Structures are given as C-alpha cells and as structure tokens.
Coordinates of C-alpha atoms in Angstrom, one line a residue:
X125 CA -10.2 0.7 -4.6
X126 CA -13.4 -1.2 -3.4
X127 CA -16.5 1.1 -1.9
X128 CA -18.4 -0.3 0.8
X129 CA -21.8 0.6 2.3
X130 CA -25.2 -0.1 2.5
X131 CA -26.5 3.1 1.1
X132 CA -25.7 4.7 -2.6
X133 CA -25.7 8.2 -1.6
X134 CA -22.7 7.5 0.8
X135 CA -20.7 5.5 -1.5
X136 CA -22.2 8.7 -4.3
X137 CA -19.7 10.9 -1.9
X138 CA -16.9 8.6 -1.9
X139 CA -16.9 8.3 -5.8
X140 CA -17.2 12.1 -5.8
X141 CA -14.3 12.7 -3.3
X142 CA -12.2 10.2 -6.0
X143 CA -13.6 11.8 -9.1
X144 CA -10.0 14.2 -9.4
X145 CA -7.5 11.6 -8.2
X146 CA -7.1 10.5 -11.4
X147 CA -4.0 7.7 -9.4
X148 CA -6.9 6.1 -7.4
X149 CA -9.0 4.1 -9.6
X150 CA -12.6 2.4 -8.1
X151 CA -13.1 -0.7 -9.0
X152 CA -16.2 -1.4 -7.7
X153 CA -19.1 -1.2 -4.5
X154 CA -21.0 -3.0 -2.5
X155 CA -23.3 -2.3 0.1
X156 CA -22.5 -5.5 2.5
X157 CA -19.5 -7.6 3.8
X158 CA -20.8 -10.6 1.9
X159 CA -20.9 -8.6 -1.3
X160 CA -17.5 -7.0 -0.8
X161 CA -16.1 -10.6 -0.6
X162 CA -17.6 -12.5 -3.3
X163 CA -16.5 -9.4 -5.5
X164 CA -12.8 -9.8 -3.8
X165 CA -12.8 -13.4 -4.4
X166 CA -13.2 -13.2 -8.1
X167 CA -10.2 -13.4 -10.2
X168 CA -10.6 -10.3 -12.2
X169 CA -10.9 -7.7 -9.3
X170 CA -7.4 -6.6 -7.9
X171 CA -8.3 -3.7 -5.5
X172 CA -5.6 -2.8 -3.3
X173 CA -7.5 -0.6 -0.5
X174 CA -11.2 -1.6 1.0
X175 CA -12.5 1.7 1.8
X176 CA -15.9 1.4 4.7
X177 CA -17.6 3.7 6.9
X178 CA -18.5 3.0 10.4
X179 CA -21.9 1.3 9.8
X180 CA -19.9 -2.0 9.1
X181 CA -17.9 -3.5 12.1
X182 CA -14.2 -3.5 11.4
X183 CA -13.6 -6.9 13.3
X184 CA -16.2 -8.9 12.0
X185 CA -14.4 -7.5 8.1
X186 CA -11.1 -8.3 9.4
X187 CA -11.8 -11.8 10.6
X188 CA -14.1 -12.6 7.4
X189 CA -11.6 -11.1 5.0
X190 CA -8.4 -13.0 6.7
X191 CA -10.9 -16.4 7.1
X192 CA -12.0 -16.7 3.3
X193 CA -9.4 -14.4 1.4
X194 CA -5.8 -15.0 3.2
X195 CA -4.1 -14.5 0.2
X196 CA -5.5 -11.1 -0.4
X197 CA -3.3 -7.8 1.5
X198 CA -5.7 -6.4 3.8
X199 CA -5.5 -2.5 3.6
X200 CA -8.6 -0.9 5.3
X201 CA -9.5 2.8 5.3
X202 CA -12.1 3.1 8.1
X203 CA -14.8 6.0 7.5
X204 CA -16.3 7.6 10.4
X205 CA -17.3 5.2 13.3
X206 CA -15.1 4.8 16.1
X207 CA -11.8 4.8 15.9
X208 CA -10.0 2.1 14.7
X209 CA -9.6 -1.2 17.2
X210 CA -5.7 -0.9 18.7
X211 CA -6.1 -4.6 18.4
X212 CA -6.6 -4.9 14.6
X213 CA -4.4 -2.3 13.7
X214 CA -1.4 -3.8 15.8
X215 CA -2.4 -7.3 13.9
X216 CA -2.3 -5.3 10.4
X217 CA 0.1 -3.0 11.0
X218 CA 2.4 -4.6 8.0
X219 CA -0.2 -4.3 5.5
X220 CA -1.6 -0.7 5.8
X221 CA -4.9 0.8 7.3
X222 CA -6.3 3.5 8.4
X223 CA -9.3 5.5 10.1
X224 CA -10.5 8.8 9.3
X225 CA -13.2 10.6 11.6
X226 CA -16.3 11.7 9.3
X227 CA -15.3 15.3 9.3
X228 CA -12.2 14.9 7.8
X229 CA -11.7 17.2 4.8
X230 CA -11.8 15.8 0.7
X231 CA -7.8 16.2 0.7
X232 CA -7.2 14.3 4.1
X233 CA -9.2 11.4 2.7
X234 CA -7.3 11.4 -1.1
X235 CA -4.1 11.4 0.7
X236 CA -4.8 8.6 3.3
X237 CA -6.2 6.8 0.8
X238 CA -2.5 7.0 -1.4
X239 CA -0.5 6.7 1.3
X240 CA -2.6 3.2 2.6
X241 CA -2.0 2.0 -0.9
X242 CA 1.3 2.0 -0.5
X243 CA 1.2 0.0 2.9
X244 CA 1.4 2.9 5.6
X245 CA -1.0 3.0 8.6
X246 CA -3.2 6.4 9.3
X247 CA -4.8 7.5 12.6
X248 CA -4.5 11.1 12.7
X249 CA -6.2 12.6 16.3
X250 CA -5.1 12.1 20.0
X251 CA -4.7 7.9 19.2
X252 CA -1.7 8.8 18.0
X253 CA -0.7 12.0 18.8
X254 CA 0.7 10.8 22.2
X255 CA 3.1 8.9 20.5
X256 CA 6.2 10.7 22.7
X257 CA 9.2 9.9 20.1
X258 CA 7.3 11.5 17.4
X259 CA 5.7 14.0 19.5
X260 CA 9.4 15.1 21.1
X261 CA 10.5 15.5 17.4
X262 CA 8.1 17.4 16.3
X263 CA 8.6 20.2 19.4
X264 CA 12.0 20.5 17.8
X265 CA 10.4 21.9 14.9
X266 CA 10.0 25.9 14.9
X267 CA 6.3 27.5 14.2
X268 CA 7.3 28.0 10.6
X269 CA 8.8 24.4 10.0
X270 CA 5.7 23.4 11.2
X271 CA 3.6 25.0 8.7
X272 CA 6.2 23.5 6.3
X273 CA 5.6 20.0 7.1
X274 CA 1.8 20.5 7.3
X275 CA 2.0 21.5 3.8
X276 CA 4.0 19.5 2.7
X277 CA 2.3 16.6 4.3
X278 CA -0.9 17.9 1.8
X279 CA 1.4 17.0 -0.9
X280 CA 2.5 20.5 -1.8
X281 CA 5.7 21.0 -4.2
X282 CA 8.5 23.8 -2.9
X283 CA 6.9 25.9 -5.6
X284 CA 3.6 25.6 -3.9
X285 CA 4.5 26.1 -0.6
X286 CA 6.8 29.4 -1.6
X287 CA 3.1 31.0 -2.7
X288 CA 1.3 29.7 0.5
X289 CA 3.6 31.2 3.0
X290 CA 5.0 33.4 0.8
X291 CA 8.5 33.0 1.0
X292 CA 11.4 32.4 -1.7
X293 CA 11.3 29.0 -2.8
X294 CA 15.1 28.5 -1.6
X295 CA 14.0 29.7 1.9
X296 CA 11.4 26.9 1.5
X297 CA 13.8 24.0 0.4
X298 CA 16.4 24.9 3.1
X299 CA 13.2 24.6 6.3
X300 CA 12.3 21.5 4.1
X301 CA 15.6 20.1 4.7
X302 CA 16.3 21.4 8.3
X303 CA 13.0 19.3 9.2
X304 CA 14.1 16.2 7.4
X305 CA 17.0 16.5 9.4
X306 CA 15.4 16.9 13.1
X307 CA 12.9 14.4 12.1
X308 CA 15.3 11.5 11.0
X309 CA 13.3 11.1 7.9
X310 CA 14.5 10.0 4.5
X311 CA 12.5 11.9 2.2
X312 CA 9.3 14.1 2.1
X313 CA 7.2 11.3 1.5
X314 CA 8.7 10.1 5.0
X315 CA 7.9 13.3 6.6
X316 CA 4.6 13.0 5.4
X317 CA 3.9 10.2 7.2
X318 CA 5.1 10.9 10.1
X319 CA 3.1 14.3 9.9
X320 CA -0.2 12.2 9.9
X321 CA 1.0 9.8 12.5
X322 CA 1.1 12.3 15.1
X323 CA -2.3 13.8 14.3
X324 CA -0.4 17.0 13.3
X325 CA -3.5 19.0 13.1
X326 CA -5.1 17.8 16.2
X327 CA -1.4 18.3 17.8
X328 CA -1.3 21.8 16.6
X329 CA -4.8 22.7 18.9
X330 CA -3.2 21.0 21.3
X331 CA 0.1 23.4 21.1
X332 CA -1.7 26.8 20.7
X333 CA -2.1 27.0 17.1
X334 CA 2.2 27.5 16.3
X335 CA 1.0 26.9 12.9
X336 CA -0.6 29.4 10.1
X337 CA -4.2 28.6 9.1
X338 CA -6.6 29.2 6.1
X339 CA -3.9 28.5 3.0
X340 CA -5.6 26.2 -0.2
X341 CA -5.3 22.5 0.2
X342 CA -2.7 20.7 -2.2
X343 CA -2.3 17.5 -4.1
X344 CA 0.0 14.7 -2.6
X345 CA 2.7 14.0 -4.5
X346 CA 5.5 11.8 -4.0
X347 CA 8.7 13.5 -5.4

C-alpha cells in the first residue's frame, strides 16, 4: 500500500490504523501527487492500493496516474472528501476503488482496504444504497440474517458470530447459508461484498434499525 497526504500526522493515523493488519503491508508515503508518482514509477515499488484523503483531487490522480503509469492497476481508496466521482469509478470499475467518509470506523477502513486489493469497488452510504436489485435482496433477509451478514461482512468466523448473537454455532451456519441462498452469492466473501455495496449500515437507519447494535468489531477473513 502507498500513503498519500501532505501532512505526517494524517498519514501517522493511517499507518496506525494498518499497524494490526499484519496482510496489508505499506510500502511507502508521500505527501503530493508528484511524489506518489515518481515513487510508483520506480521499479522496486509494487503497491497494489493508493490510499488518499480528500485534500488531493481524485481526477486530477486518475488522469496523472493513467497519463504517466498505464501500465500500473489503478486501485484507489478515497479518504474523506466527497464522495467518489460516478464518472471515475464507472471508468475504474474493473480495477477496484473505493471511498470511505472520514468517520468511518478502524475495521471499515482494514476491510475496504482488503477487499480493494483484490479488485472490488467500495462506496458504502446512500451512493449505493439505492442500488434496487441489491436493495430488493437484501429485504428478503429477516432481522436476524441481517445481523448475520453485517457480521459476517466484518469478517467474523461462525464461531465468532455464535458468541456475538449468542446463538449455537449450527443455528449460525444454517442463517449463513439461508442468506447465501436469497442473495445469489457464491461464498461469504461474496456476501461480503455485496453487504458493503449497499451501504448496509446506512441501509439499516434507513429500515428502522432491523439489526442488533453494539457487538465487538471482527477481522476480515476470507474462508
């Protein structure tokens, strides 16, 4: 991964927010588009995600990073700022980037970060939350499916979520199942992602809280 922005402290945060993802190595900063770059453009730095805040423009990036570096896989997580352009994202849609408001929590940002990586696109919030094929799946799901996919959307193992919700860990692998199935999606990882392209949280303010708050964030895994 490659920091960018103009003051330490910020990019301090970022490191800090990495420190315990011991999958998401940093392999460098810089505090400018130009520096970001010229570190890109030499041979031995292969980061796979550019990670920003919104005090650099996201166009002008895009359009320097595709005009000196077309070789190199553009996958962007966007810090704070506004949200992502619909333009660019449509445009890199095949290579992965994503857009976090400022607020977001540590675990939000780890996992967006991971799942980036791997080429998938994040814009949890209302952007995407009135997505109505998504949206028209997810109000199949029943309140407690729902806290289900949350979790397991934080990465959470069966084990993990039988202790949040406190339910037998076969009671857990058979709603895990059941919303694989009403959700078309292959695996958890898939479920995942969809969670986070609906803006599950924001769509669960939107829905009257159906889900259970306060349990402990997990990691992401990808079993």
């Amino acid at each position: 991964m490659l920091l960018l922005d103009e003051h330490w402290i910020t990019r301090a945060a970022l490191r800090g927010a990495l420190a315990n993802a011991v999958d998401l190595e940093i392999m460098a900063e810089a505090t400018d588009c130009d520096e970001a770059i010229a570190r890109l453009c030499t041979g031995g730095l292969t980061a796979d995600v550019l990670v920003f805040t919104g005090a650099t423009d996201p166009a002008n990036l895009c359009y320097r990073l595709a005009d000196e570096l077309p070789q190199w896989p553009v996958r962007l997580l966007m810090i704070g700022g506004e949200v992502f352009p619909d333009s660019l994202g449509r445009r890199y849609s095949a290579m992965g980037w994503g857009w976090l408001p400022q607020s977001a929590a540590e675990k939000h940002f780890i996992a967006a970060a991971r799942l980036i990586a791997a080429g998938h696109c994040i814009a949890p919030g209302p952007s995407t939350a009135g997505n109505g094929r998504f949206t028209n799946l997810v109000a199949q799901l029943t309140a407690r499916e729902l806290d289900v996919l949350r979790l397991l959307a934080e990465g959470c193992t069966n084990a993990e979520i039988s202790a949040r919700l406190q339910l037998g860990e076969s009671t857990v692998k058979s709603h895990v199942q059941n919303l694989l199935n009403k959700l078309g999606a292959r695996n958890r990882v898939s479920a995942a992602i969809y969670a986070y392209e609906i803006g599950l949280v924001h769509l669960e303010r939107q829905t009257g809280q159906r889900t259970s708050q306060g349990e402990d964030p997990c990691h992401l895994v990808s079993g």
